[in-house]
Structure formats: structure tokens, C-alpha cells
mmCIF file of C-alpha atoms in Angstrom:
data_model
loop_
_atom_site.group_PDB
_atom_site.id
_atom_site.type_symbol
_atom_site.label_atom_id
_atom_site.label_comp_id
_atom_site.label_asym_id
_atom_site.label_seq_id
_atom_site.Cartn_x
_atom_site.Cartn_y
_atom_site.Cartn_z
ATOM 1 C CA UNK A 1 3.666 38.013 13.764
ATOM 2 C CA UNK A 2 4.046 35.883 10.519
ATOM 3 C CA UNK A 3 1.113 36.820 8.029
ATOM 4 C CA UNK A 4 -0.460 34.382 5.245
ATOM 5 C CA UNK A 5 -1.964 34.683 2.094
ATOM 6 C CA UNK A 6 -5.686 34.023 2.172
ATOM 7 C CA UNK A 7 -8.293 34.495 -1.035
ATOM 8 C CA UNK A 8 -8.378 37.491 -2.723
ATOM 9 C CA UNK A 9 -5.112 38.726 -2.312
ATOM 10 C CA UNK A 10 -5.397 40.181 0.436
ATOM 11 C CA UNK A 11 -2.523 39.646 3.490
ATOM 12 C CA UNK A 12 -3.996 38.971 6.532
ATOM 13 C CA UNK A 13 -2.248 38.140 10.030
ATOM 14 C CA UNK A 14 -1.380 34.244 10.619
ATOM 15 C CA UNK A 15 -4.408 33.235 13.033
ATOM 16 C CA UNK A 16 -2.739 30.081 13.947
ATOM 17 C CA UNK A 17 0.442 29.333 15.836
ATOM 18 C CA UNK A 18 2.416 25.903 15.226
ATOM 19 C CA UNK A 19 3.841 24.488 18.422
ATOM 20 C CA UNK A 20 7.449 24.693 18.454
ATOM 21 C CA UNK A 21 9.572 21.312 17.572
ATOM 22 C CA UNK A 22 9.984 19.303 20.395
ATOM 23 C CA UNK A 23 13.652 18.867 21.253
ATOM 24 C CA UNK A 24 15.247 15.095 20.956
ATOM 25 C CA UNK A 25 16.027 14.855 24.523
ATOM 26 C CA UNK A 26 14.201 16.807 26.937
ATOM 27 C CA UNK A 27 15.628 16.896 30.215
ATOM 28 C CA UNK A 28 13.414 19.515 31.935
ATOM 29 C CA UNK A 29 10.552 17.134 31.103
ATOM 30 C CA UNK A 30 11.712 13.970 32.985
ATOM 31 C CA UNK A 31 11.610 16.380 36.422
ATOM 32 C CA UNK A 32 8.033 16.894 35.949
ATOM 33 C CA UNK A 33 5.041 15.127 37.407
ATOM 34 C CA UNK A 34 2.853 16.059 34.236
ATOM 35 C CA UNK A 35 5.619 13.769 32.294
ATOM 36 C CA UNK A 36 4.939 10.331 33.872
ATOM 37 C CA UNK A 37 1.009 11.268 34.230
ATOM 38 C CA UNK A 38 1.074 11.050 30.766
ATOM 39 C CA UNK A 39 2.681 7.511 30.679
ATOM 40 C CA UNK A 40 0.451 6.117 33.028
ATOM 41 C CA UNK A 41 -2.509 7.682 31.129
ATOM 42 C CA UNK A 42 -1.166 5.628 28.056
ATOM 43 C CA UNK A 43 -1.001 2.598 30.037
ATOM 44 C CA UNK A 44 -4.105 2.343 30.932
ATOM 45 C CA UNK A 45 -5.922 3.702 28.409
ATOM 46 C CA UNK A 46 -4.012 1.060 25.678
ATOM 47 C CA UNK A 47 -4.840 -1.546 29.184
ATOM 48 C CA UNK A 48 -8.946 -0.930 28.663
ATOM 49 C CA UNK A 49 -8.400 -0.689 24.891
ATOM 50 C CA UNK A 50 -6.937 -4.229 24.450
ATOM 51 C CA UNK A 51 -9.593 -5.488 27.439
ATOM 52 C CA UNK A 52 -12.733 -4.410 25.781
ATOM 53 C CA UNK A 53 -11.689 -5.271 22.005
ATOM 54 C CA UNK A 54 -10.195 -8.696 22.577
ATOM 55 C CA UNK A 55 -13.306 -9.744 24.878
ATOM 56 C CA UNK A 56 -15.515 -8.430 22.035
ATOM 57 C CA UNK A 57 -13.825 -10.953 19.452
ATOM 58 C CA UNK A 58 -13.801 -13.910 21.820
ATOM 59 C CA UNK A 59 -17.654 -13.332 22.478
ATOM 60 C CA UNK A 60 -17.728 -12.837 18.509
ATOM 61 C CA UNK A 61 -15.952 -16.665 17.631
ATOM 62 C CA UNK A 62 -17.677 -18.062 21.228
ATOM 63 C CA UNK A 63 -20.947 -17.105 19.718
ATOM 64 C CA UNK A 64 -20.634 -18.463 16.153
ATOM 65 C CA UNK A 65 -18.536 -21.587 17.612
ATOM 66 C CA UNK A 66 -20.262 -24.364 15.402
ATOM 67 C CA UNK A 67 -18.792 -27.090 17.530
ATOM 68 C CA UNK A 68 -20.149 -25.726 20.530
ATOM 69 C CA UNK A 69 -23.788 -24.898 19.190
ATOM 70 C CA UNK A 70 -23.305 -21.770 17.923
ATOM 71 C CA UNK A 71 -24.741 -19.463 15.478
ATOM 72 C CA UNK A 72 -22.438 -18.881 12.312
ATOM 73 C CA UNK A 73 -24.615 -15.417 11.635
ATOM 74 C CA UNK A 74 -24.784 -14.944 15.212
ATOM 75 C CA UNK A 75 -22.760 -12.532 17.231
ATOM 76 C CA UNK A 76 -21.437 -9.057 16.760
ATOM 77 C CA UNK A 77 -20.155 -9.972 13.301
ATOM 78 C CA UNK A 78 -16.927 -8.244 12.024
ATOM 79 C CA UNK A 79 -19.083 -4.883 12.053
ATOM 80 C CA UNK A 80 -19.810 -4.883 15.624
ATOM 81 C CA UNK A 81 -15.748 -5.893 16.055
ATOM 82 C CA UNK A 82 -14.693 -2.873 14.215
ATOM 83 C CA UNK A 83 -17.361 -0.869 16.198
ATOM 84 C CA UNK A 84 -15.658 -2.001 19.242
ATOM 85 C CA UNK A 85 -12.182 -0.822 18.384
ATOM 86 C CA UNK A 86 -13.143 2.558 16.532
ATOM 87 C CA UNK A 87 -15.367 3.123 19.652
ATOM 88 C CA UNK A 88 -13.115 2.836 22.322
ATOM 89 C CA UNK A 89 -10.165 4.316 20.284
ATOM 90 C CA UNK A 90 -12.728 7.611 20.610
ATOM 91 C CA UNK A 91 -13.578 7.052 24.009
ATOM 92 C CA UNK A 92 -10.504 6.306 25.426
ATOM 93 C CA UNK A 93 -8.782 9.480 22.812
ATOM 94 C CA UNK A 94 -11.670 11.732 24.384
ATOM 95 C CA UNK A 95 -10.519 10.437 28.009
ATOM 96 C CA UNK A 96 -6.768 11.032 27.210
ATOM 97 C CA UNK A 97 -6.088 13.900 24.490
ATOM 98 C CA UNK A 98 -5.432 16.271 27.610
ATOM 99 C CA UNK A 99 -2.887 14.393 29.157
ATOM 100 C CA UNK A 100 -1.084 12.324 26.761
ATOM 101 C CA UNK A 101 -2.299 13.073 23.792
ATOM 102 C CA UNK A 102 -4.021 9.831 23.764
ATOM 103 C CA UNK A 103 -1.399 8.106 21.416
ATOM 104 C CA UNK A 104 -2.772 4.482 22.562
ATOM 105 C CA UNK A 105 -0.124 3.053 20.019
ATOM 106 C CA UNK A 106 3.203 2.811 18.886
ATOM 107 C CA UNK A 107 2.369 3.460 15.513
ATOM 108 C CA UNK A 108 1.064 6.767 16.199
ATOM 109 C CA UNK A 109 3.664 8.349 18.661
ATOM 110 C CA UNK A 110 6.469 6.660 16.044
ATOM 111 C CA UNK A 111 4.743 9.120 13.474
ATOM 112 C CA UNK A 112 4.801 12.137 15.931
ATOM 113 C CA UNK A 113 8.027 11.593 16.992
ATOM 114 C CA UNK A 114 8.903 12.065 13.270
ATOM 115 C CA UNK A 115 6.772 14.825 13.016
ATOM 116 C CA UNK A 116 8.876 16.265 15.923
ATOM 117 C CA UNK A 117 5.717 16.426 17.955
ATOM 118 C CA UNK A 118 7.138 14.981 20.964
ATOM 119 C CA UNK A 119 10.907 14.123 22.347
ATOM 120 C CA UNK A 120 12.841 10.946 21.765
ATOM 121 C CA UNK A 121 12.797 10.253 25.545
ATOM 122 C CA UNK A 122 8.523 10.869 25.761
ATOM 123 C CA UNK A 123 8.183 8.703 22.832
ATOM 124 C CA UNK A 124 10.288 5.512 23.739
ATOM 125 C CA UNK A 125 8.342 5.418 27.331
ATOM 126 C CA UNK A 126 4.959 5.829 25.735
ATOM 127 C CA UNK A 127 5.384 2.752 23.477
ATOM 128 C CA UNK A 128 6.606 0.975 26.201
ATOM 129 C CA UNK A 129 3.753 1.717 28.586
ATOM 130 C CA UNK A 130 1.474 1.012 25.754
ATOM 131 C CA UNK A 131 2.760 -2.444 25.193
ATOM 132 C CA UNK A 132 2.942 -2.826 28.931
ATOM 133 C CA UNK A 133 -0.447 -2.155 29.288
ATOM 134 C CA UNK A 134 -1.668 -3.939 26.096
ATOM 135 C CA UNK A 135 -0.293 -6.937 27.842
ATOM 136 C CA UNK A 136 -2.169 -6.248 30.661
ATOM 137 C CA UNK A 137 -5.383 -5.765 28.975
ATOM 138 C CA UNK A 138 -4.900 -9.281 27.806
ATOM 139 C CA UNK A 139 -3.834 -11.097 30.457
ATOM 140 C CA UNK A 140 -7.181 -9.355 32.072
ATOM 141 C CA UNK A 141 -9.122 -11.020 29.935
ATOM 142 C CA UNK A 142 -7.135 -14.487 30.029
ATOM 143 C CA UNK A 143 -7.503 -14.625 33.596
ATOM 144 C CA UNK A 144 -11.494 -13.775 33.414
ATOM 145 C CA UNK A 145 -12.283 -16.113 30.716
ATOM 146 C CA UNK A 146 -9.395 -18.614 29.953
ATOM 147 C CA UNK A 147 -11.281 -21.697 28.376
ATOM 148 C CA UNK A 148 -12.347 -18.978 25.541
ATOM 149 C CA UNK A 149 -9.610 -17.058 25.167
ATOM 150 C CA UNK A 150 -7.122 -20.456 24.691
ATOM 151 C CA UNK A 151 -9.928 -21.680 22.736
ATOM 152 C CA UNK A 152 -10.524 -18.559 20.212
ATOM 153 C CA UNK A 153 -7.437 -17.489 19.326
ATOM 154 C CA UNK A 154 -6.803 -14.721 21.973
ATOM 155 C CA UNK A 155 -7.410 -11.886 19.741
ATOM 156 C CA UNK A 156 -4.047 -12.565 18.446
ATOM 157 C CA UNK A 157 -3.491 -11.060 15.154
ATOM 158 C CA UNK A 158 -2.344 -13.229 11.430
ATOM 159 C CA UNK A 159 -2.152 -13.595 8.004
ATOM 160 C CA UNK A 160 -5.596 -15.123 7.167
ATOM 161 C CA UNK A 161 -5.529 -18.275 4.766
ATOM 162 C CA UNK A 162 -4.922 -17.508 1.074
ATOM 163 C CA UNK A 163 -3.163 -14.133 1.361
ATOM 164 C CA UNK A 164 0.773 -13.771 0.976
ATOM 165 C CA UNK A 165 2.822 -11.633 3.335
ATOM 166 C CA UNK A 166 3.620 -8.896 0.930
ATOM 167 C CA UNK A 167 -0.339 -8.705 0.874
ATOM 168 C CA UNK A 168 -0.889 -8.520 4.790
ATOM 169 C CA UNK A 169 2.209 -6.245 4.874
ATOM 170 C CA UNK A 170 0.904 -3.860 2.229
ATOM 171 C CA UNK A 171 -2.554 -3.875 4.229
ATOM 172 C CA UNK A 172 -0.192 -2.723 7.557
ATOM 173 C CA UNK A 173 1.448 0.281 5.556
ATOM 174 C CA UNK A 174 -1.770 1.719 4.057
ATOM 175 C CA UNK A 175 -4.438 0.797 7.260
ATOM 176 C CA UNK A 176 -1.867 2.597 9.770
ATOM 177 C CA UNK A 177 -1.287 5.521 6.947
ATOM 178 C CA UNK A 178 -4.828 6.491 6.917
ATOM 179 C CA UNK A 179 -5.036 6.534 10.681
ATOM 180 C CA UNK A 180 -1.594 8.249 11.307
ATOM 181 C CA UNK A 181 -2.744 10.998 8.424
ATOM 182 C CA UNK A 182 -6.109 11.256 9.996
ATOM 183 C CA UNK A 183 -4.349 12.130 13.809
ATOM 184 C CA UNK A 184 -2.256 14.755 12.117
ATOM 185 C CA UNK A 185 -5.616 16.377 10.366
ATOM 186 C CA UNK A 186 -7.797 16.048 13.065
ATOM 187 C CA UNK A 187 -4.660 18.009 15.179
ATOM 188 C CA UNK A 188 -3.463 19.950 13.213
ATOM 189 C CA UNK A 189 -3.580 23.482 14.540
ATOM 190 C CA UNK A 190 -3.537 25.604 10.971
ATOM 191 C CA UNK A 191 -6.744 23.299 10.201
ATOM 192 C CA UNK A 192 -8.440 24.468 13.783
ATOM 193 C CA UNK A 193 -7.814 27.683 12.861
ATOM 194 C CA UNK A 194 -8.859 28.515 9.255
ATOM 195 C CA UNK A 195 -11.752 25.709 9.636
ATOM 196 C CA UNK A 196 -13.391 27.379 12.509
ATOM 197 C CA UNK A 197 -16.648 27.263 11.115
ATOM 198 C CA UNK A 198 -16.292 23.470 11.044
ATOM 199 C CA UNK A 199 -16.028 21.998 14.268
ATOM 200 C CA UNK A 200 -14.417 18.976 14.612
ATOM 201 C CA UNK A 201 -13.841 16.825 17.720
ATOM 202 C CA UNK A 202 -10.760 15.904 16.916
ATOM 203 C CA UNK A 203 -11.279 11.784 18.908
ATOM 204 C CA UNK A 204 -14.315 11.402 16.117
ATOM 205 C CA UNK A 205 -12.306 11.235 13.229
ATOM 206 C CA UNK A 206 -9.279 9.125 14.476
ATOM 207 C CA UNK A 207 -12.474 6.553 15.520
ATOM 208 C CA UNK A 208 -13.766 6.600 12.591
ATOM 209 C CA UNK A 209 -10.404 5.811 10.654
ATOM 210 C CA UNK A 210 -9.649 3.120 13.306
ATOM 211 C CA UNK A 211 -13.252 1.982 12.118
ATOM 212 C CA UNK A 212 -13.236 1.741 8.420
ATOM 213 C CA UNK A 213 -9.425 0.054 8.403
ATOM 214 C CA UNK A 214 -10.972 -2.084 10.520
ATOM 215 C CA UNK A 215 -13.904 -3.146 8.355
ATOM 216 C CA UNK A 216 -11.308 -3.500 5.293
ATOM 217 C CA UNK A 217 -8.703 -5.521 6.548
ATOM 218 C CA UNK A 218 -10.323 -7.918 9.531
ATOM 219 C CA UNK A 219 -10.649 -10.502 6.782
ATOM 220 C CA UNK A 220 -6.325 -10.057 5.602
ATOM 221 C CA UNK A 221 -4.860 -9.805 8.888
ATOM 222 C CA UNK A 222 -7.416 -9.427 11.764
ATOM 223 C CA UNK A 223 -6.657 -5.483 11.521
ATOM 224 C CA UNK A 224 -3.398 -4.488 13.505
ATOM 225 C CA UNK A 225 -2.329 -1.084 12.575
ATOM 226 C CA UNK A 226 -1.082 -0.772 16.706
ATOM 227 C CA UNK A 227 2.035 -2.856 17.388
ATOM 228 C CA UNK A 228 1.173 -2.754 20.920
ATOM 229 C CA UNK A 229 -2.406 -4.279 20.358
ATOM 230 C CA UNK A 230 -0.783 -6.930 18.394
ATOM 231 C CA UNK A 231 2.293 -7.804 20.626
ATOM 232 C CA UNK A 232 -0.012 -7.680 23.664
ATOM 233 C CA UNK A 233 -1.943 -10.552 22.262
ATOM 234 C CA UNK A 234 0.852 -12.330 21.001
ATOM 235 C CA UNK A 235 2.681 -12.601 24.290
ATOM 236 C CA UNK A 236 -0.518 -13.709 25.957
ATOM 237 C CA UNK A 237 -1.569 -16.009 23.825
ATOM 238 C CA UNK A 238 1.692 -17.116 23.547
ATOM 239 C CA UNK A 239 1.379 -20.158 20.349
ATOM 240 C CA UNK A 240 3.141 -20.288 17.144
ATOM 241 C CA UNK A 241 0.657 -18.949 15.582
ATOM 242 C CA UNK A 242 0.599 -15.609 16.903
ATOM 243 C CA UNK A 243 4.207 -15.361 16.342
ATOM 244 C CA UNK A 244 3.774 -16.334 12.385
ATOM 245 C CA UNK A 245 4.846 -13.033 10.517
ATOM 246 C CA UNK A 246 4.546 -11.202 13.565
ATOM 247 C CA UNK A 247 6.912 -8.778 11.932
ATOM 248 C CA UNK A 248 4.172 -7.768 9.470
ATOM 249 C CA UNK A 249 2.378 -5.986 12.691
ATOM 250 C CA UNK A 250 5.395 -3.653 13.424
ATOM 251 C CA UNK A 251 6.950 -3.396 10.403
ATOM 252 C CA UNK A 252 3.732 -2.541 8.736
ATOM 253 C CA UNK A 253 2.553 -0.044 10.752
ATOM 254 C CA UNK A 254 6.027 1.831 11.268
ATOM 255 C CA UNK A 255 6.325 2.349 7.897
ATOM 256 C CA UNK A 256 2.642 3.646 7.132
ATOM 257 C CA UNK A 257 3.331 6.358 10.472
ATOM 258 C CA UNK A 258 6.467 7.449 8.627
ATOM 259 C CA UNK A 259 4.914 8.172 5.344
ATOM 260 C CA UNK A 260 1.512 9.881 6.789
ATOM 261 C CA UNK A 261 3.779 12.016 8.845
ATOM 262 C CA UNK A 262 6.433 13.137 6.051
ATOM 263 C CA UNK A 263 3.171 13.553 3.692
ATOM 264 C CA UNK A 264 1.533 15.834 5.943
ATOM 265 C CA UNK A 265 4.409 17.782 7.060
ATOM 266 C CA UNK A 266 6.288 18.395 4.040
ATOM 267 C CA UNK A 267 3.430 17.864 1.051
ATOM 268 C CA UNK A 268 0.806 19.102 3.065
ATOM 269 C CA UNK A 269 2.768 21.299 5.367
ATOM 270 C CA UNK A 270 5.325 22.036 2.946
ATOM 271 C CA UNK A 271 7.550 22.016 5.779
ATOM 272 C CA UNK A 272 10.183 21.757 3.791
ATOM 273 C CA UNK A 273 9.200 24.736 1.452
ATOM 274 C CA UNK A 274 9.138 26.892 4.240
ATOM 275 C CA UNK A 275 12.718 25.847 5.583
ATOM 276 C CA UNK A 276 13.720 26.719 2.433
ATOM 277 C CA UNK A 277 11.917 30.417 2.245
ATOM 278 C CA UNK A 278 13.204 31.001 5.660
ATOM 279 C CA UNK A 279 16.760 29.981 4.768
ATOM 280 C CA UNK A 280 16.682 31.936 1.306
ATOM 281 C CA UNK A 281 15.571 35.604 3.462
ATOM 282 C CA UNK A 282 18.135 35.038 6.228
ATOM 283 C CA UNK A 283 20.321 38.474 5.926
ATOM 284 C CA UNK A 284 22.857 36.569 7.254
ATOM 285 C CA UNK A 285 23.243 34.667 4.112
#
């Protein structure tokens, strides 16, 4: 067993055991039930995730509709939006974690893949059932309440008025870094094991992060941070306007996984430290 250094000096034995790097292509995997469980867990959790949030921002523009007699300070307000998706992203985490790992977005399993958390072949499928069931969601709610949801934008995602693309894009990178960094925190096994005597759910923190991006950037780009929640929308809604600097929405987020996962791995990790150490006191060298 490998041993640590903890305080004091003393050299105690490593009470934590990393999972071991998931291979690029995993055939053994594809033969197995558990495998495509896990896909249709991401389906349909991404499927209620886009359903509940996009209703809850329709009711939100229905209800403070001026033209139609509504109530500009009436509604949810963008609070009670970002509620809504840093609720169900901890619901619907909670629900999943066990069988998927409750990814529930592109962004995320891009960053894990990196992290070499999960295969090449596990990670193309999930962002496909994600987006597959983001459309879903959607189209749920288009066919429940049409008249709004042409009306009110669809929950589609843009550049609000007044802010350049470089702006928006920026607000991608560093919303989907904190949430990317806060999945590999909240999962990170070394952190379960030396922090013991704090227990920490790991679903309540990825919420929360999905929650406070959400309160800072509604107003710059309605929040994306999940290509699949944004595409979803986009495809359903289906107008110019929710194809305008679409790009932002994956490019933004990709980016921000990549950095939160070489940050944690190799700064925080010191992954690459430790490759090093292991390569220096190889007697075969």
C-alpha cells in the first residue's frame, strides 16, 4: 500500500484509493447491461431537467408578460429560475450518481473524460443521450403549452442586449469552470477520505454551483454552462434567434470543463508531479 505524508511528520498508510484510469475504448463495457442503464439514466434525467427548468422560465416571462396583464415583479423572478435549475440538478444528481454518475451534461462528462474518469466510447453516448433527451424535455413542454413557449422564447439561451460575444463567451468558460471544479471536489475520493469528519453529499454542492452561476450570469446569456440544455432549446424553438452565437454555449462550456479538470488533476492533484516521482524511482530506469 502507498503511504502519505500527513501533519507532524509522521507516515501514515494512504486511506484513500484513486480509481484506476479508465481505458479510451472499453470493449468489455459495451457487453454489459449496467453500460446502457447508465445512458438511459442520462436521458432521462437531462429529459426532466430541461422539462421542469424551461416550464419554470415560461411561467416566469407568462407571469410578468406586460402585454398580457402581467405583473413585471411578479413571478418566480430570476431567483426562483436559478432555484429551479440548481434544484433539480441535485435532485436529479441524487437520483442518478449510482448509475451514471449523474453527468446530466456534456460539459461535465467532456471534463471527466479528460480527467480519464470514464472511456471515450461511455462519454460520446452520454452526451448524445443527454442532448437526446434535452430535446425531449423540450418538445414536452412545447407540446403541453405551445402558445407560451412560441410566445416566450422557449427557454432558448442568448447573448442579452448590450453585451459582446467575447463577454457571453468569457461568462461560458468561467460559469462551467466553477461547476466542472465543484463535480471533481465534491467526488473526489482523497477529499472523502481525509475529510471524513465533514460530510458532504456530494449532489449539494454541484446544486449549489449550478445555483450561484445561475444567479450571475441569467442577465449575460440566460445561464448555459450545459450544451445539451442549450441545444435542446435551440432545436425546439427552432428561430434565428436561438441559433445567434449558439457557438458561445458549446464552445464556452468545453473550454471551462477542460481547464477545471487539468486544474484539479495536475495543480490540485499534482497528477503530473506524481508521474514524474513514479517515473524518477522506476529501477528500470
Amino acid at each position: 500500500m502507498g503511504k502519505d505524508f500527513e501533519g507532524g511528520g509522521e507516515l501514515s498508510a494512504k486511506d484513500y484509493h484513486d480509481p484506476p484510469p479508465a481505458p479510451l475504448i472499453d470493449a468489455e463495457e459495451i457487453t454489459q447491461w449496467s453500460f446502457y442503464r447508465a445512458i438511459i439514466a442520462e436521458f432521462v434525467a437531462t429529459l426532466l431537467f430541461l422539462y421542469i427548468t424551461v416550464l419554470t422560465v415560461i411561467g416566469y416571462k407568462s407571469q410578468t408578460d406586460v402585454n398580457k396583464n402581467g405583473d413585471e415583479c411578479g413571478g418566480v423572478g430570476i431567483l426562483g429560475i436559478a432555484w429551479a435549475f440548481g434544484g433539480m440538478i441535485f435532485i436529479l444528481v441524487y437520483c442518478t450518481a449510482g448509475i451514471s454518475g449523474g453527468h446530466i451534461n456534456p460539459a461535465v462528462t467532456f471534463g471527466l473524460f479528460l480527467a480519464r474518469k470514464v472511456s471515450l466510447v461511455r462519454a460520446i453516448l452520454y452526451m448524445v443521450a443527454q442532448c437526446l433527451g434535452a430535446i425531449c424535455g423540450c418538445g414536452l413542454v412545447k407540446a403541453f403549452q405551445k402558445s407560451y413557449y412560441t410566445n416566450h422564447g422557449g427557454g432558448a439561451n442568448g447573448l442579452a442586449i448590450g453585451y459582446s460575444k467575447g463577454t457571453g463567451l468569457g461568462a461560458e468558460i468561467i460559469g462551467t469552470f466553477v461547476l466542472v471544479y465543484t463535480v471533481f471536489s465534491a467526488t473526489d475520493p482523497k477529499r472523502n477520505a481525509r475529510d471524513s469528519h465533514v460530510p458532504v453529499l456530494a449532489p449539494l454542492p454541484i446544486g449549489f454551483a449550478v445555483f450561484m452561476v445561475h444567479l450571475a450570469t441569467i442577465p449575460i446569456t440566460g445561464t448555459g454552462i450545459n450544451p445539451a440544455r442549450s441545444f435542446g432549446a435551440a432545436v425546439i424553438y427552432n428561430k434565428e434567434k436561438a441559433w445567434d452565437d449558439h457557438w458561445i454555449f458549446w464552445v464556452g462550456p468545453f473550454i471551462g470543463a477542460a481547464i477545471a479538470a487539468l486544474y484539479h488533476q495536475f495543480i490540485l492533484r499534482a497528477a503530473a508531479v506524481k508521474s514524474l516521482g513514479s517515473f524518477r524511482s522506476s529501477p528500470n530506469i
